[in-house]
One Martini backbone bead per residue (centre of mass of N, CA, C, O) as a GRO file, in nm:
protein
  235
    1MET     BB    1   0.849   1.099  -1.486
    2ASP     BB    2   0.990   1.296  -1.208
    3LYS     BB    3   0.847   1.086  -0.985
    4THR     BB    4   0.700   0.972  -0.705
    5MET     BB    5   0.464   0.812  -0.530
    6VAL     BB    6   0.446   1.031  -0.315
    7ASP     BB    7   0.399   1.270  -0.496
    8LEU     BB    8   0.125   1.175  -0.619
    9PHE     BB    9  -0.029   1.151  -0.356
   10GLU     BB   10   0.016   1.443  -0.247
   11GLU     BB   11  -0.124   1.584  -0.479
   12GLN     BB   12  -0.404   1.464  -0.413
   13ALA     BB   13  -0.427   1.564  -0.120
   14ARG     BB   14  -0.434   1.864  -0.216
   15ALA     BB   15  -0.668   1.847  -0.435
   16THR     BB   16  -0.846   1.605  -0.250
   17PRO     BB   17  -0.888   1.609   0.078
   18ASN     BB   18  -1.218   1.522   0.100
   19ASN     BB   19  -1.182   1.274  -0.028
   20THR     BB   20  -1.218   0.948  -0.059
   21ALA     BB   21  -0.972   0.695  -0.021
   22VAL     BB   22  -1.078   0.483   0.210
   23VAL     BB   23  -1.254   0.162   0.233
   24TYR     BB   24  -1.355  -0.031   0.539
   25GLY     BB   25  -1.642  -0.091   0.571
   26GLU     BB   26  -1.706   0.168   0.805
   27SER     BB   27  -1.441   0.281   0.714
   28VAL     BB   28  -1.332   0.629   0.659
   29ILE     BB   29  -1.079   0.788   0.445
   30THR     BB   30  -0.923   1.060   0.370
   31TYR     BB   31  -0.670   1.217   0.218
   32LYS     BB   32  -0.587   1.388   0.459
   33GLU     BB   33  -0.583   1.156   0.669
   34LEU     BB   34  -0.384   0.970   0.520
   35ASP     BB   35  -0.151   1.169   0.513
   36GLU     BB   36  -0.126   1.218   0.821
   37LEU     BB   37  -0.095   0.927   0.920
   38SER     BB   38   0.159   0.862   0.743
   39ASN     BB   39   0.334   1.083   0.866
   40GLN     BB   40   0.337   0.979   1.155
   41PHE     BB   41   0.444   0.694   1.091
   42ALA     BB   42   0.703   0.783   0.950
   43SER     BB   43   0.824   0.930   1.193
   44TYR     BB   44   0.833   0.684   1.376
   45LEU     BB   45   1.015   0.504   1.198
   46LYS     BB   46   1.254   0.698   1.167
   47SER     BB   47   1.315   0.746   1.479
   48THR     BB   48   1.319   0.437   1.572
   49TYR     BB   49   1.480   0.290   1.292
   50LYS     BB   50   1.652   0.455   1.088
   51ILE     BB   51   1.547   0.503   0.806
   52VAL     BB   52   1.653   0.448   0.472
   53ALA     BB   53   1.716   0.434   0.167
   54ASP     BB   54   1.630   0.100   0.066
   55ASP     BB   55   1.501  -0.015   0.288
   56LEU     BB   56   1.369  -0.316   0.417
   57ILE     BB   57   1.015  -0.345   0.500
   58CYS     BB   58   0.818  -0.545   0.683
   59LEU     BB   59   0.480  -0.675   0.623
   60LYS     BB   60   0.225  -0.818   0.863
   61LEU     BB   61  -0.092  -0.786   0.725
   62ASP     BB   62  -0.400  -0.724   0.701
   63ARG     BB   63  -0.671  -0.644   0.496
   64ASN     BB   64  -0.674  -0.291   0.538
   65ASP     BB   65  -0.652   0.041   0.613
   66TRP     BB   66  -0.371   0.020   0.772
   67MET     BB   67  -0.208  -0.095   0.541
   68ILE     BB   68  -0.201   0.169   0.376
   69VAL     BB   69  -0.065   0.345   0.584
   70ALA     BB   70   0.194   0.173   0.610
   71ILE     BB   71   0.292   0.187   0.320
   72LEU     BB   72   0.318   0.497   0.303
   73ALA     BB   73   0.514   0.523   0.540
   74VAL     BB   74   0.748   0.371   0.419
   75LEU     BB   75   0.783   0.548   0.168
   76LYS     BB   76   0.826   0.817   0.327
   77SER     BB   77   1.084   0.707   0.488
   78GLY     BB   78   1.240   0.543   0.224
   79GLY     BB   79   1.135   0.275   0.204
   80ALA     BB   80   1.068  -0.071   0.136
   81TYR     BB   81   0.815  -0.290   0.087
   82VAL     BB   82   0.736  -0.623   0.243
   83PRO     BB   83   0.511  -0.855   0.184
   84ILE     BB   84   0.324  -1.049   0.436
   85ASP     BB   85   0.146  -1.321   0.493
   86PRO     BB   86   0.005  -1.438   0.784
   87SER     BB   87  -0.042  -1.740   0.642
   88TYR     BB   88   0.228  -1.810   0.630
   89PRO     BB   89   0.473  -1.994   0.680
   90GLN     BB   90   0.717  -1.962   0.910
   91GLU     BB   91   0.954  -2.029   0.722
   92ARG     BB   92   0.897  -1.802   0.516
   93ILE     BB   93   0.905  -1.564   0.706
   94ASP     BB   94   1.194  -1.607   0.812
   95TYR     BB   95   1.334  -1.585   0.539
   96ILE     BB   96   1.249  -1.293   0.468
   97LEU     BB   97   1.363  -1.153   0.717
   98LYS     BB   98   1.658  -1.241   0.662
   99ASP     BB   99   1.694  -1.151   0.359
  100THR     BB  100   1.623  -0.835   0.423
  101ASN     BB  101   1.716  -0.717   0.694
  102THR     BB  102   1.509  -0.598   0.874
  103LYS     BB  103   1.434  -0.339   1.107
  104VAL     BB  104   1.118  -0.409   1.078
  105LEU     BB  105   0.807  -0.551   1.185
  106ILE     BB  106   0.492  -0.484   1.052
  107ASP     BB  107   0.244  -0.537   1.281
  108ALA     BB  108   0.005  -0.538   1.514
  109PHE     BB  109   0.208  -0.456   1.738
  110GLU     BB  110   0.337  -0.210   1.596
  111LEU     BB  111   0.078  -0.053   1.555
  112GLU     BB  112   0.013  -0.026   1.856
  113ALA     BB  113   0.269   0.128   1.932
  114PHE     BB  114   0.205   0.374   1.759
  115LYS     BB  115  -0.078   0.455   1.870
  116LYS     BB  116   0.035   0.527   2.159
  117GLN     BB  117   0.234   0.767   2.003
  118GLN     BB  118   0.096   0.942   1.782
  119ASP     BB  119   0.078   1.237   1.924
  120ASN     BB  120   0.406   1.280   1.894
  121TYR     BB  121   0.333   1.319   1.585
  122GLY     BB  122   0.327   1.486   1.302
  123LYS     BB  123   0.109   1.581   1.018
  124HIS     BB  124   0.306   1.691   0.849
  125LYS     BB  125   0.511   1.697   0.613
  126PHE     BB  126   0.723   1.440   0.490
  127ASN     BB  127   1.080   1.457   0.424
  128ALA     BB  128   1.182   1.247   0.201
  129ASP     BB  129   1.489   1.119   0.057
  130ILE     BB  130   1.363   1.068  -0.256
  131VAL     BB  131   1.371   0.886  -0.565
  132PRO     BB  132   1.272   0.717  -0.850
  133SER     BB  133   1.523   0.496  -0.802
  134ASN     BB  134   1.398   0.398  -0.564
  135LEU     BB  135   1.271   0.179  -0.366
  136ALA     BB  136   0.936   0.036  -0.302
  137TYR     BB  137   0.931  -0.289  -0.359
  138VAL     BB  138   0.902  -0.646  -0.246
  139ILE     BB  139   0.831  -0.949  -0.417
  140TYR     BB  140   0.788  -1.281  -0.359
  141THR     BB  141   0.822  -1.576  -0.454
  142SER     BB  142   0.710  -1.897  -0.396
  143GLY     BB  143   0.950  -2.132  -0.425
  144THR     BB  144   0.891  -2.396  -0.608
  145THR     BB  145   1.204  -2.373  -0.753
  146GLY     BB  146   1.299  -2.283  -0.465
  147ARG     BB  147   1.396  -2.012  -0.348
  148PRO     BB  148   1.286  -1.728  -0.270
  149LYS     BB  149   1.241  -1.428  -0.470
  150GLY     BB  150   1.317  -1.090  -0.496
  151THR     BB  151   1.146  -0.819  -0.645
  152LEU     BB  152   1.272  -0.513  -0.758
  153ILE     BB  153   1.096  -0.200  -0.714
  154GLU     BB  154   1.052   0.113  -0.838
  155HIS     BB  155   0.898   0.405  -0.847
  156ARG     BB  156   0.909   0.447  -1.164
  157ASN     BB  157   0.754   0.187  -1.235
  158VAL     BB  158   0.476   0.270  -1.113
  159VAL     BB  159   0.441   0.541  -1.251
  160ARG     BB  160   0.453   0.423  -1.543
  161LEU     BB  161   0.201   0.242  -1.529
  162LEU     BB  162  -0.005   0.515  -1.486
  163LYS     BB  163   0.209   0.742  -1.612
  164THR     BB  164   0.199   0.837  -1.925
  165ASP     BB  165   0.273   1.035  -2.180
  166ASN     BB  166   0.032   0.886  -2.316
  167PRO     BB  167  -0.266   0.850  -2.222
  168LEU     BB  168  -0.448   0.536  -2.156
  169PHE     BB  169  -0.640   0.676  -1.948
  170ASP     BB  170  -0.957   0.801  -1.763
  171PHE     BB  171  -0.891   0.855  -1.486
  172SER     BB  172  -1.049   0.965  -1.172
  173SER     BB  173  -1.204   1.104  -0.886
  174ASN     BB  174  -1.477   0.927  -0.962
  175ASP     BB  175  -1.349   0.669  -0.897
  176VAL     BB  176  -1.404   0.314  -0.814
  177TRP     BB  177  -1.216   0.083  -0.631
  178THR     BB  178  -1.070  -0.242  -0.585
  179MET     BB  179  -0.929  -0.455  -0.325
  180PHE     BB  180  -0.885  -0.805  -0.376
  181HIS     BB  181  -0.591  -0.855  -0.351
  182SER     BB  182  -0.306  -0.939  -0.244
  183TYR     BB  183  -0.006  -0.767  -0.150
  184CYS     BB  184   0.164  -1.031  -0.266
  185PHE     BB  185   0.035  -0.935  -0.533
  186ASP     BB  186   0.089  -0.738  -0.814
  187PHE     BB  187  -0.207  -0.648  -0.861
  188SER     BB  188  -0.221  -0.450  -0.612
  189VAL     BB  189  -0.075  -0.208  -0.735
  190TRP     BB  190  -0.301  -0.122  -0.926
  191GLU     BB  191  -0.533  -0.109  -0.709
  192MET     BB  192  -0.401   0.113  -0.523
  193TYR     BB  193  -0.270   0.344  -0.725
  194GLY     BB  194  -0.494   0.418  -0.907
  195PRO     BB  195  -0.658   0.592  -0.705
  196LEU     BB  196  -0.420   0.754  -0.551
  197PHE     BB  197  -0.323   0.908  -0.829
  198PHE     BB  198  -0.649   1.021  -0.900
  199GLY     BB  199  -0.859   1.056  -0.646
  200GLY     BB  200  -0.987   0.804  -0.567
  201LYS     BB  201  -1.157   0.512  -0.456
  202LEU     BB  202  -1.074   0.268  -0.201
  203VAL     BB  203  -1.197  -0.063  -0.185
  204ILE     BB  204  -1.174  -0.295   0.063
  205VAL     BB  205  -1.181  -0.639   0.050
  206PRO     BB  206  -1.280  -0.861   0.240
  207GLU     BB  207  -1.195  -1.183   0.265
  208LEU     BB  208  -1.483  -1.308   0.288
  209VAL     BB  209  -1.600  -1.154   0.042
  210ALA     BB  210  -1.395  -1.263  -0.173
  211LYS     BB  211  -1.523  -1.571  -0.128
  212ASP     BB  212  -1.814  -1.427  -0.204
  213PRO     BB  213  -1.983  -1.346  -0.481
  214LYS     BB  214  -2.240  -1.220  -0.361
  215GLU     BB  215  -2.101  -1.020  -0.168
  216PHE     BB  216  -1.928  -0.881  -0.382
  217LEU     BB  217  -2.161  -0.775  -0.554
  218GLY     BB  218  -2.277  -0.599  -0.326
  219LEU     BB  219  -2.028  -0.415  -0.297
  220LEU     BB  220  -2.029  -0.301  -0.584
  221SER     BB  221  -2.310  -0.171  -0.564
  222LYS     BB  222  -2.285   0.003  -0.306
  223ASN     BB  223  -2.005   0.157  -0.430
  224GLN     BB  224  -2.003   0.207  -0.733
  225VAL     BB  225  -1.812   0.058  -0.919
  226THR     BB  226  -1.576   0.140  -1.203
  227VAL     BB  227  -1.310  -0.037  -1.122
  228LEU     BB  228  -1.236  -0.369  -1.237
  229ASN     BB  229  -1.014  -0.628  -1.108
  230GLN     BB  230  -0.955  -0.948  -1.269
  231THR     BB  231  -0.954  -1.264  -1.312
  232PRO     BB  232  -1.090  -1.485  -1.522
  233ALA     BB  233  -1.205  -1.679  -1.304
  234ALA     BB  234  -1.363  -1.459  -1.147
  235PHE     BB  235  -1.540  -1.371  -1.398
   0.00000   0.00000   0.00000
């Protein structure tokens, strides 16, 4: 399939604009709203930091709805996102920032800077000049056997994961998924783009809920989750 991750998301935003895209606590964002917010943020990033295709852009954000907006914005701007857990040791954070030569660190302060200028940027489609072979994200190894190493993943790799020539799954816009894992763990790629490529609902599991099986079970029931992804230990 000769499409990028942005192509697949935008197709869903056009097909199911009023469907719920992301749920985080009491916050609910539709596909249309998510598309427009990420367009505005992409425009801000592009104009402020002159991002071009394959630039590595670091994100140090908590797991919430704005994290999804920021990830899509980086992809739309042409960059590849590099997730950093805010709880990482400062030495690891500094190493990743230096190794990627990032043009900007998108953290809570950068998000706030964007929100103050948000109305200056249009909600219309953002035309990033990207192709399937461009980088989408880089996740770093733990570094337990030496220095952390970044694994470079292209748009076409993620598209191929979920959109095969002969469909392996019957995912649809009726599905409800959870994002349980950290975006620094590659399991998150399946959890995020599974719903967003098929028009489903992405329920982001708050960190405290993820640590409490009873609370997590309540979240699954409340949101009528249909696609659950877990490690064997969690099951």
